[in-house]
Amino acid sequence: MEKSAEFLTRDQILIATEETLRRYGVAKTSVTDVAKALNVSHGTLYRHFKSKAELLEGATAKWLDEKIIRPLKDVCHDPSLEGALHLKTYLQTLIGLKQHYAREDEELFTMYAKVTEESAELIDQHVGHLIEQMSEILIRGAIQADNPARLARTIFYATSRFHHPAHAYEWKHANMEQEFADVWTLIEKGFL
Amino acid sequence: MEKSAEFLTRDQILIATEETLRRYGVAKTSVTDVAKALNVSHGTLYRHFKSKAELLEGATAKWLDEKIIRPLKDVCHDPSLEGALHLKTYLQTLIGLKQHYAREDEELFTMYAKVTEESAELIDQHVGHLIEQMSEILIRGAIQADNPARLARTIFYATSRFHHPAHAYEWKHANMEQEFADVWTLIEKGFL
């Protein structure tokens, strides 16, 4: 018997979407597969998400929030860190998380990489969130900048090679850590 | 009648490959299509290139040399430029060329982006070439660096967002030029 659509929450749908994606992969998962996993009709699911694209966006927003933004919040509020080292630790954590999930949660990382290319608005929001956290660190560390958000964004772009999902295929190289350290030394001299 | 295989040069094959790619696109072009365009058999072509992957690598190497490396050589040897401004002009030219061809030579740019992901050795060579040119500029401009090649590579990586083909989908944004200027100001302070 079909579950009542009224009791189906957005979060339940997204959890089922994640499970289905991990099982079948991004390319092969359909809205019908997710409906089947939830034991509801395609039409019931459609009341919450109008297309596979919307479903992937919802799952990506949830995934980014849980896997990336939340652990970064802890680094952001770590009272033992300050100034340039605080910002470096923040970026190293961001890079470590991205590289970890590219290896260990391959299907959902592929989803995130695909959505990054296709859903500018969602990704702008996510990047905006990271820039906000970085700005807070700059301000708390009393790092001089006319416009902390603009400096944060510039530092974020200068380190794209290490955290942007389009570079994931390069992250297996052994010298990634050294290359980030070199870029960091260069830009740190630029803002200190 | 089939042309004699002895008179078929590597360059003729690559020119025919380019034309075929522009007509059918990277996904749909086959080795047989290129053989047909040259009026030779599949076997004759096979004596020069063993697979579609090899054909694409050959065409990419030629394309990068003609479209990217050669015009950069002129910037590299421009006697009116010196020091940090010389390097900035070099990078702006590299970025301008990449962004121009992403728009105006879409099929061959797609080929280059695909080969970038799949043929590490060829791309390492290409990047090595760019790093060499950048190192020359640093040395000629008497910019202090213990290791000019390492500094050049670090600057190259810090500007990936603006010239790495995986970012091509972002280049249509209106604020790309300002964002590069911001990153440049940051890293320039780091090495001057």
CSV table of C-alpha atoms in Angstrom, one decimal:
chain,number,residue,atom,x,y,z
A,1,MET,CA,0.0,0.0,0.0
A,2,GLU,CA,1.2,3.5,-0.8
A,3,LYS,CA,2.3,5.6,2.1
A,4,SER,CA,0.3,8.7,2.7
A,5,ALA,CA,1.8,11.6,0.9
A,6,GLU,CA,1.0,14.0,3.7
A,7,PHE,CA,3.4,12.2,6.0
A,8,LEU,CA,6.3,12.3,3.5
A,9,THR,CA,8.8,15.0,4.5
A,10,ARG,CA,11.3,16.7,2.2
A,11,ASP,CA,14.1,15.3,4.4
A,12,GLN,CA,12.8,11.7,4.0
A,13,ILE,CA,12.8,12.1,0.2
A,14,LEU,CA,16.4,13.5,0.3
A,15,ILE,CA,17.6,10.6,2.4
A,16,ALA,CA,16.0,8.1,0.0
A,17,THR,CA,17.6,10.0,-2.9
A,18,GLU,CA,21.1,9.7,-1.3
A,19,GLU,CA,20.7,6.0,-0.8
A,20,THR,CA,19.4,5.5,-4.3
A,21,LEU,CA,22.3,7.5,-5.8
A,22,ARG,CA,24.9,5.5,-3.8
A,23,ARG,CA,23.3,2.3,-5.2
A,24,TYR,CA,22.7,3.2,-8.9
A,25,GLY,CA,25.0,6.2,-9.5
A,26,VAL,CA,24.0,9.7,-10.7
A,27,ALA,CA,23.6,8.9,-14.4
A,28,LYS,CA,21.3,5.9,-13.8
A,29,THR,CA,19.1,7.1,-10.9
A,30,SER,CA,15.6,8.2,-12.0
A,31,VAL,CA,12.8,10.0,-10.0
A,32,THR,CA,10.9,6.7,-10.3
A,33,ASP,CA,13.7,4.8,-8.5
A,34,VAL,CA,13.5,7.2,-5.6
A,35,ALA,CA,9.7,6.9,-5.5
A,36,LYS,CA,10.0,3.1,-5.5
A,37,ALA,CA,12.5,3.2,-2.6
A,38,LEU,CA,10.0,5.3,-0.6
A,39,ASN,CA,7.1,3.1,-1.7
A,40,VAL,CA,5.2,6.1,-3.1
A,41,SER,CA,3.9,7.0,-6.6
A,42,HIS,CA,5.9,9.2,-9.0
A,43,GLY,CA,3.0,11.7,-8.7
A,44,THR,CA,3.4,11.9,-4.9
A,45,LEU,CA,7.2,12.7,-5.2
A,46,TYR,CA,6.4,15.2,-7.9
A,47,ARG,CA,4.5,17.3,-5.4
A,48,HIS,CA,7.8,18.0,-3.7
A,49,PHE,CA,10.3,17.9,-6.5
A,50,LYS,CA,9.4,18.6,-10.1
A,51,SER,CA,12.4,16.9,-11.9
A,52,LYS,CA,15.5,14.9,-11.4
A,53,ALA,CA,17.5,18.2,-11.6
A,54,GLU,CA,15.5,19.6,-8.6
A,55,LEU,CA,16.0,16.3,-6.7
A,56,LEU,CA,19.8,16.5,-7.3
A,57,GLU,CA,19.9,20.1,-6.2
A,58,GLY,CA,18.0,19.3,-3.0
A,59,ALA,CA,20.3,16.4,-2.2
A,60,THR,CA,23.4,18.5,-3.0
A,61,ALA,CA,22.3,21.4,-0.7
A,62,LYS,CA,21.8,18.9,2.1
A,63,TRP,CA,25.1,17.1,1.4
A,64,LEU,CA,27.1,20.3,1.3
A,65,ASP,CA,25.5,21.5,4.5
A,66,GLU,CA,26.2,18.3,6.4
A,67,LYS,CA,29.6,17.3,5.0
A,68,ILE,CA,31.3,20.7,4.3
A,69,ILE,CA,29.6,23.7,6.1
A,70,ARG,CA,29.0,22.1,9.5
A,71,PRO,CA,32.5,20.8,10.2
A,72,LEU,CA,33.9,24.2,8.9
A,73,LYS,CA,31.7,26.0,11.5
A,74,ASP,CA,33.7,24.2,14.2
A,75,VAL,CA,37.0,25.5,12.7
A,76,CYS,CA,35.5,28.9,12.3
A,77,HIS,CA,34.6,29.1,16.0
A,78,ASP,CA,37.7,27.4,17.4
A,79,PRO,CA,39.0,29.8,20.1
A,80,SER,CA,42.5,28.3,20.0
A,81,LEU,CA,43.1,29.7,16.4
A,82,GLU,CA,43.7,33.3,15.3
A,83,GLY,CA,44.7,35.4,12.3
A,84,ALA,CA,46.5,33.9,9.2
A,85,LEU,CA,46.9,30.5,10.8
A,86,HIS,CA,43.2,30.4,11.5
A,87,LEU,CA,42.4,31.1,7.9
A,88,LYS,CA,45.0,28.6,6.7
A,89,THR,CA,43.5,25.9,9.0
A,90,TYR,CA,40.1,26.7,7.6
A,91,LEU,CA,41.2,26.3,4.0
A,92,GLN,CA,43.2,23.1,4.8
A,93,THR,CA,40.0,21.7,6.4
A,94,LEU,CA,37.9,22.6,3.4
A,95,ILE,CA,40.5,21.0,1.1
A,96,GLY,CA,40.8,17.9,3.2
A,97,LEU,CA,37.0,17.4,3.3
A,98,LYS,CA,36.6,17.9,-0.5
A,99,GLN,CA,39.5,15.5,-1.2
A,100,HIS,CA,38.2,13.0,1.4
A,101,TYR,CA,34.7,12.8,-0.1
A,102,ALA,CA,36.0,12.7,-3.7
A,103,ARG,CA,37.6,9.4,-2.7
A,104,GLU,CA,35.2,8.0,-0.1
A,105,ASP,CA,31.7,9.1,-1.3
A,106,GLU,CA,32.3,9.0,-5.0
A,107,GLU,CA,28.7,8.9,-6.2
A,108,LEU,CA,27.5,11.9,-4.1
A,109,PHE,CA,30.7,13.8,-5.0
A,110,THR,CA,29.9,13.2,-8.7
A,111,MET,CA,26.4,14.6,-8.0
A,112,TYR,CA,27.9,17.7,-6.4
A,113,ALA,CA,30.4,18.2,-9.3
A,114,LYS,CA,27.5,17.9,-11.8
A,115,VAL,CA,25.3,20.3,-9.9
A,116,THR,CA,28.2,22.7,-9.6
A,117,GLU,CA,28.3,23.0,-13.4
A,118,GLU,CA,24.6,23.2,-13.8
A,119,SER,CA,23.0,25.1,-10.9
A,120,ALA,CA,24.8,28.4,-10.6
A,121,GLU,CA,22.4,29.8,-8.0
A,122,LEU,CA,22.8,26.9,-5.5
A,123,ILE,CA,26.6,27.0,-5.8
A,124,ASP,CA,26.7,30.8,-5.5
A,125,GLN,CA,24.8,30.4,-2.2
A,126,HIS,CA,27.2,27.7,-1.0
A,127,VAL,CA,30.3,29.8,-2.0
A,128,GLY,CA,28.7,32.8,-0.4
A,129,HIS,CA,28.4,30.8,2.9
A,130,LEU,CA,32.1,29.9,2.7
A,131,ILE,CA,33.1,33.5,2.0
A,132,GLU,CA,31.1,34.7,5.0
A,133,GLN,CA,33.0,32.2,7.3
A,134,MET,CA,36.3,33.3,5.8
A,135,SER,CA,35.4,37.0,6.3
A,136,GLU,CA,34.6,36.4,9.9
A,137,ILE,CA,38.0,34.8,10.5
A,138,LEU,CA,39.7,37.8,8.8
A,139,ILE,CA,37.8,40.3,10.9
A,140,ARG,CA,38.3,38.3,14.2
A,141,GLY,CA,42.0,38.0,13.4
A,142,ALA,CA,42.2,41.8,12.8
A,143,ILE,CA,43.7,41.2,9.4
A,144,GLN,CA,43.7,44.6,7.6
A,145,ALA,CA,41.4,44.8,4.6
A,146,ASP,CA,39.3,47.6,3.1
A,147,ASN,CA,36.7,44.9,2.2
A,148,PRO,CA,37.1,41.6,4.1
A,149,ALA,CA,34.5,39.8,2.0
A,150,ARG,CA,36.3,40.8,-1.2
A,151,LEU,CA,39.7,39.6,0.2
A,152,ALA,CA,38.1,36.4,1.4
A,153,ARG,CA,36.7,35.8,-2.1
A,154,THR,CA,40.0,36.5,-3.7
A,155,ILE,CA,41.8,34.0,-1.4
A,156,PHE,CA,39.1,31.5,-2.2
A,157,TYR,CA,39.6,31.9,-6.0
A,158,ALA,CA,43.4,31.8,-5.7
A,159,THR,CA,43.1,28.3,-4.0
A,160,SER,CA,40.5,26.9,-6.5
A,161,ARG,CA,42.8,24.2,-7.8
A,162,PHE,CA,42.7,22.6,-4.3
A,163,HIS,CA,39.0,22.7,-3.5
A,164,HIS,CA,36.9,23.2,-6.8
A,165,PRO,CA,35.4,19.8,-7.7
A,166,ALA,CA,36.4,20.2,-11.4
A,167,HIS,CA,40.0,19.6,-10.3
A,168,ALA,CA,39.2,16.4,-8.4
A,169,TYR,CA,40.9,14.2,-11.0
A,170,GLU,CA,44.2,16.0,-10.2
A,171,TRP,CA,44.0,15.5,-6.4
A,172,LYS,CA,45.6,12.1,-6.5
A,173,HIS,CA,49.0,13.6,-7.3
A,174,ALA,CA,51.5,13.2,-4.5
A,175,ASN,CA,52.6,16.8,-4.4
A,176,MET,CA,49.2,18.5,-3.8
A,177,GLU,CA,50.0,19.3,-0.2
A,178,GLN,CA,53.3,21.0,-1.1
A,179,GLU,CA,51.6,22.9,-3.9
A,180,PHE,CA,49.0,24.3,-1.6
A,181,ALA,CA,51.7,25.2,1.0
A,182,ASP,CA,53.5,27.2,-1.8
A,183,VAL,CA,50.3,29.0,-2.9
A,184,TRP,CA,49.5,29.8,0.7
A,185,THR,CA,52.9,31.3,1.4
A,186,LEU,CA,52.6,33.4,-1.7
A,187,ILE,CA,49.1,34.8,-0.9
A,188,GLU,CA,49.8,35.1,2.8
A,189,LYS,CA,52.6,37.5,2.0
A,190,GLY,CA,50.1,39.4,-0.1
A,191,PHE,CA,47.6,40.2,2.7
A,192,LEU,CA,49.8,40.3,5.9
B,1,MET,CA,41.5,5.1,-55.6
B,2,GLU,CA,43.2,5.1,-52.2
B,3,LYS,CA,46.1,7.5,-51.8
B,4,SER,CA,49.5,6.0,-51.3
B,5,ALA,CA,50.1,5.6,-47.6
B,6,GLU,CA,53.7,6.6,-48.0
B,7,PHE,CA,52.8,10.1,-49.0
B,8,LEU,CA,50.5,10.6,-46.0
B,9,THR,CA,52.2,12.8,-43.4
B,10,ARG,CA,51.4,13.0,-39.7
B,11,ASP,CA,50.5,16.7,-40.2
B,12,GLN,CA,48.0,15.9,-43.1
B,13,ILE,CA,46.3,13.4,-40.8
B,14,LEU,CA,46.0,16.0,-37.9
B,15,ILE,CA,44.7,18.7,-40.2
B,16,ALA,CA,42.0,16.2,-41.5
B,17,THR,CA,41.3,15.3,-37.8
B,18,GLU,CA,40.7,19.0,-36.9
B,19,GLU,CA,38.3,19.4,-39.9
B,20,THR,CA,36.4,16.3,-39.0
B,21,LEU,CA,36.2,17.3,-35.3
B,22,ARG,CA,34.8,20.7,-36.2
B,23,ARG,CA,32.2,19.0,-38.5
B,24,TYR,CA,31.0,16.1,-36.3
B,25,GLY,CA,32.1,17.0,-32.7
B,26,VAL,CA,34.5,15.1,-30.4
B,27,ALA,CA,32.0,12.5,-29.2
B,28,LYS,CA,30.8,11.5,-32.7
B,29,THR,CA,34.1,11.6,-34.7
B,30,SER,CA,35.6,8.2,-35.3
B,31,VAL,CA,39.0,7.1,-36.8
B,32,THR,CA,37.0,5.9,-39.8
B,33,ASP,CA,35.6,9.4,-40.4
B,34,VAL,CA,39.1,10.8,-40.5
B,35,ALA,CA,40.3,8.0,-42.9
B,36,LYS,CA,37.3,8.8,-45.1
B,37,ALA,CA,38.1,12.5,-45.2
B,38,LEU,CA,41.6,11.6,-46.3
B,39,ASN,CA,40.4,9.0,-48.8
B,40,VAL,CA,42.6,6.3,-47.2
B,41,SER,CA,41.8,3.0,-45.4
B,42,HIS,CA,41.4,2.6,-41.7
B,43,GLY,CA,44.5,0.4,-41.8
B,44,THR,CA,46.6,3.1,-43.4
B,45,LEU,CA,45.7,5.6,-40.7
B,46,TYR,CA,46.4,3.0,-38.1
B,47,ARG,CA,50.1,2.9,-39.1
B,48,HIS,CA,50.3,6.5,-37.7
B,49,PHE,CA,47.7,6.5,-34.9
B,50,LYS,CA,46.7,3.4,-33.0
B,51,SER,CA,43.4,4.7,-31.6
B,52,LYS,CA,41.0,7.7,-31.4
B,53,ALA,CA,42.7,8.6,-28.1
B,54,GLU,CA,46.1,8.9,-29.9
B,55,LEU,CA,44.5,10.9,-32.7
B,56,LEU,CA,43.0,13.3,-30.2
B,57,GLU,CA,46.3,13.7,-28.3
B,58,GLY,CA,48.1,14.5,-31.6
B,59,ALA,CA,45.5,17.0,-32.6
B,60,THR,CA,45.6,18.6,-29.1
B,61,ALA,CA,49.4,18.9,-29.0
B,62,LYS,CA,49.2,20.6,-32.4
B,63,TRP,CA,46.3,22.9,-31.4
B,64,LEU,CA,48.0,23.9,-28.1
B,65,ASP,CA,51.3,24.7,-29.9
B,66,GLU,CA,49.6,26.8,-32.6
B,67,LYS,CA,46.9,28.6,-30.6
B,68,ILE,CA,48.5,29.0,-27.2
B,69,ILE,CA,52.3,28.5,-27.1
B,70,ARG,CA,53.2,30.4,-30.3
B,71,PRO,CA,51.3,33.7,-29.5
B,72,LEU,CA,52.7,33.5,-25.9
B,73,LYS,CA,56.2,33.3,-27.3
B,74,ASP,CA,55.8,36.8,-28.7
B,75,VAL,CA,54.7,38.2,-25.3
B,76,CYS,CA,57.6,36.4,-23.8
B,77,HIS,CA,60.1,38.1,-26.1
B,78,ASP,CA,58.4,41.5,-26.2
B,79,PRO,CA,61.3,43.9,-25.4
B,80,SER,CA,58.9,46.7,-24.3
B,81,LEU,CA,57.8,44.6,-21.2
B,82,GLU,CA,59.6,43.9,-18.0
B,83,GLY,CA,59.2,42.6,-14.5
B,84,ALA,CA,55.8,42.1,-12.8
B,85,LEU,CA,53.9,43.8,-15.6
B,86,HIS,CA,55.5,41.5,-18.1
B,87,LEU,CA,54.3,38.5,-16.2
B,88,LYS,CA,50.9,40.0,-15.7
B,89,THR,CA,50.6,40.6,-19.5
B,90,TYR,CA,51.7,37.1,-20.2
B,91,LEU,CA,49.0,35.7,-17.9
B,92,GLN,CA,46.3,38.0,-19.3
B,93,THR,CA,47.3,36.8,-22.8
B,94,LEU,CA,47.1,33.2,-21.7
B,95,ILE,CA,43.7,33.8,-20.1
B,96,GLY,CA,42.4,35.8,-23.1
B,97,LEU,CA,43.4,33.1,-25.6
B,98,LYS,CA,41.8,30.3,-23.5
B,99,GLN,CA,38.6,32.3,-23.1
B,100,HIS,CA,38.5,33.2,-26.8
B,101,TYR,CA,38.9,29.7,-28.0
B,102,ALA,CA,36.4,28.3,-25.5
B,103,ARG,CA,33.8,30.6,-27.2
B,104,GLU,CA,35.1,30.6,-30.8
B,105,ASP,CA,36.5,27.1,-31.4
B,106,GLU,CA,34.1,25.2,-29.2
B,107,GLU,CA,34.7,21.7,-30.6
B,108,LEU,CA,38.5,21.8,-30.5
B,109,PHE,CA,38.3,23.4,-27.1
B,110,THR,CA,36.1,20.5,-25.9
B,111,MET,CA,38.7,18.1,-27.3
B,112,TYR,CA,41.5,19.9,-25.4
B,113,ALA,CA,39.4,19.8,-22.1
B,114,LYS,CA,38.8,16.1,-22.6
B,115,VAL,CA,42.5,15.4,-23.3
B,116,THR,CA,43.5,17.5,-20.2
B,117,GLU,CA,41.5,15.1,-18.0
B,118,GLU,CA,42.7,11.9,-19.7
B,119,SER,CA,46.3,12.4,-20.9
B,120,ALA,CA,48.3,13.6,-17.9
B,121,GLU,CA,51.7,13.3,-19.7
B,122,LEU,CA,50.8,15.5,-22.7
B,123,ILE,CA,49.3,18.2,-20.4
B,124,ASP,CA,52.3,18.0,-18.0
B,125,GLN,CA,54.5,18.8,-21.1
B,126,HIS,CA,52.2,21.7,-22.1
B,127,VAL,CA,52.2,23.1,-18.5
B,128,GLY,CA,56.0,22.6,-18.3
B,129,HIS,CA,56.3,24.7,-21.4
B,130,LEU,CA,54.2,27.6,-19.9
B,131,ILE,CA,56.2,27.4,-16.6
B,132,GLU,CA,59.5,27.7,-18.6
B,133,GLN,CA,58.2,30.8,-20.4
B,134,MET,CA,57.1,32.3,-17.0
B,135,SER,CA,60.4,31.5,-15.4
B,136,GLU,CA,62.3,33.3,-18.2
B,137,ILE,CA,60.2,36.4,-17.6
B,138,LEU,CA,60.9,36.2,-13.8
B,139,ILE,CA,64.6,35.9,-14.4
B,140,ARG,CA,64.8,38.6,-17.1
B,141,GLY,CA,62.8,40.9,-14.8
B,142,ALA,CA,65.2,40.2,-12.0
B,143,ILE,CA,62.4,39.2,-9.7
B,144,GLN,CA,63.9,37.7,-6.6
B,145,ALA,CA,63.2,34.0,-6.1
B,146,ASP,CA,65.3,31.1,-4.8
B,147,ASN,CA,63.7,28.9,-7.4
B,148,PRO,CA,62.1,30.8,-10.3
B,149,ALA,CA,60.5,27.7,-11.8
B,150,ARG,CA,58.8,26.9,-8.5
B,151,LEU,CA,57.5,30.5,-8.1
B,152,ALA,CA,56.3,30.4,-11.7
B,153,ARG,CA,54.4,27.2,-11.0
B,154,THR,CA,52.9,28.6,-7.8
B,155,ILE,CA,51.6,31.7,-9.7
B,156,PHE,CA,50.3,29.4,-12.4
B,157,TYR,CA,48.3,27.3,-9.9
B,158,ALA,CA,47.0,30.4,-8.0
B,159,THR,CA,45.4,31.6,-11.3
B,160,SER,CA,44.0,28.2,-12.4
B,161,ARG,CA,40.4,29.5,-12.1
B,162,PHE,CA,41.1,31.8,-15.1
B,163,HIS,CA,42.9,29.5,-17.5
B,164,HIS,CA,42.2,25.8,-16.6
B,165,PRO,CA,39.7,24.4,-19.1
B,166,ALA,CA,37.6,22.7,-16.4
B,167,HIS,CA,36.5,26.3,-15.3
B,168,ALA,CA,35.4,27.2,-18.9
B,169,TYR,CA,31.7,27.2,-17.9
B,170,GLU,CA,32.4,30.0,-15.4
B,171,TRP,CA,34.2,32.3,-17.8
B,172,LYS,CA,30.9,33.9,-19.1
B,173,HIS,CA,30.5,35.7,-15.8
B,174,ALA,CA,30.8,39.5,-16.2
B,175,ASN,CA,33.2,39.9,-13.2
B,176,MET,CA,36.0,37.5,-14.4
B,177,GLU,CA,38.3,40.4,-15.3
B,178,GLN,CA,37.9,42.1,-11.9
B,179,GLU,CA,38.4,38.8,-10.1
B,180,PHE,CA,41.6,38.1,-12.0
B,181,ALA,CA,42.8,41.7,-11.2
B,182,ASP,CA,42.1,41.0,-7.5
B,183,VAL,CA,44.0,37.7,-7.5
B,184,TRP,CA,46.9,39.3,-9.4
B,185,THR,CA,47.2,42.2,-6.8
B,186,LEU,CA,47.2,39.7,-4.0
B,187,ILE,CA,49.9,37.4,-5.4
B,188,GLU,CA,52.0,40.3,-6.8
B,189,LYS,CA,52.4,41.6,-3.3
B,190,GLY,CA,53.5,38.2,-2.3
B,191,PHE,CA,56.5,38.0,-4.7
B,192,LEU,CA,57.6,41.7,-5.1
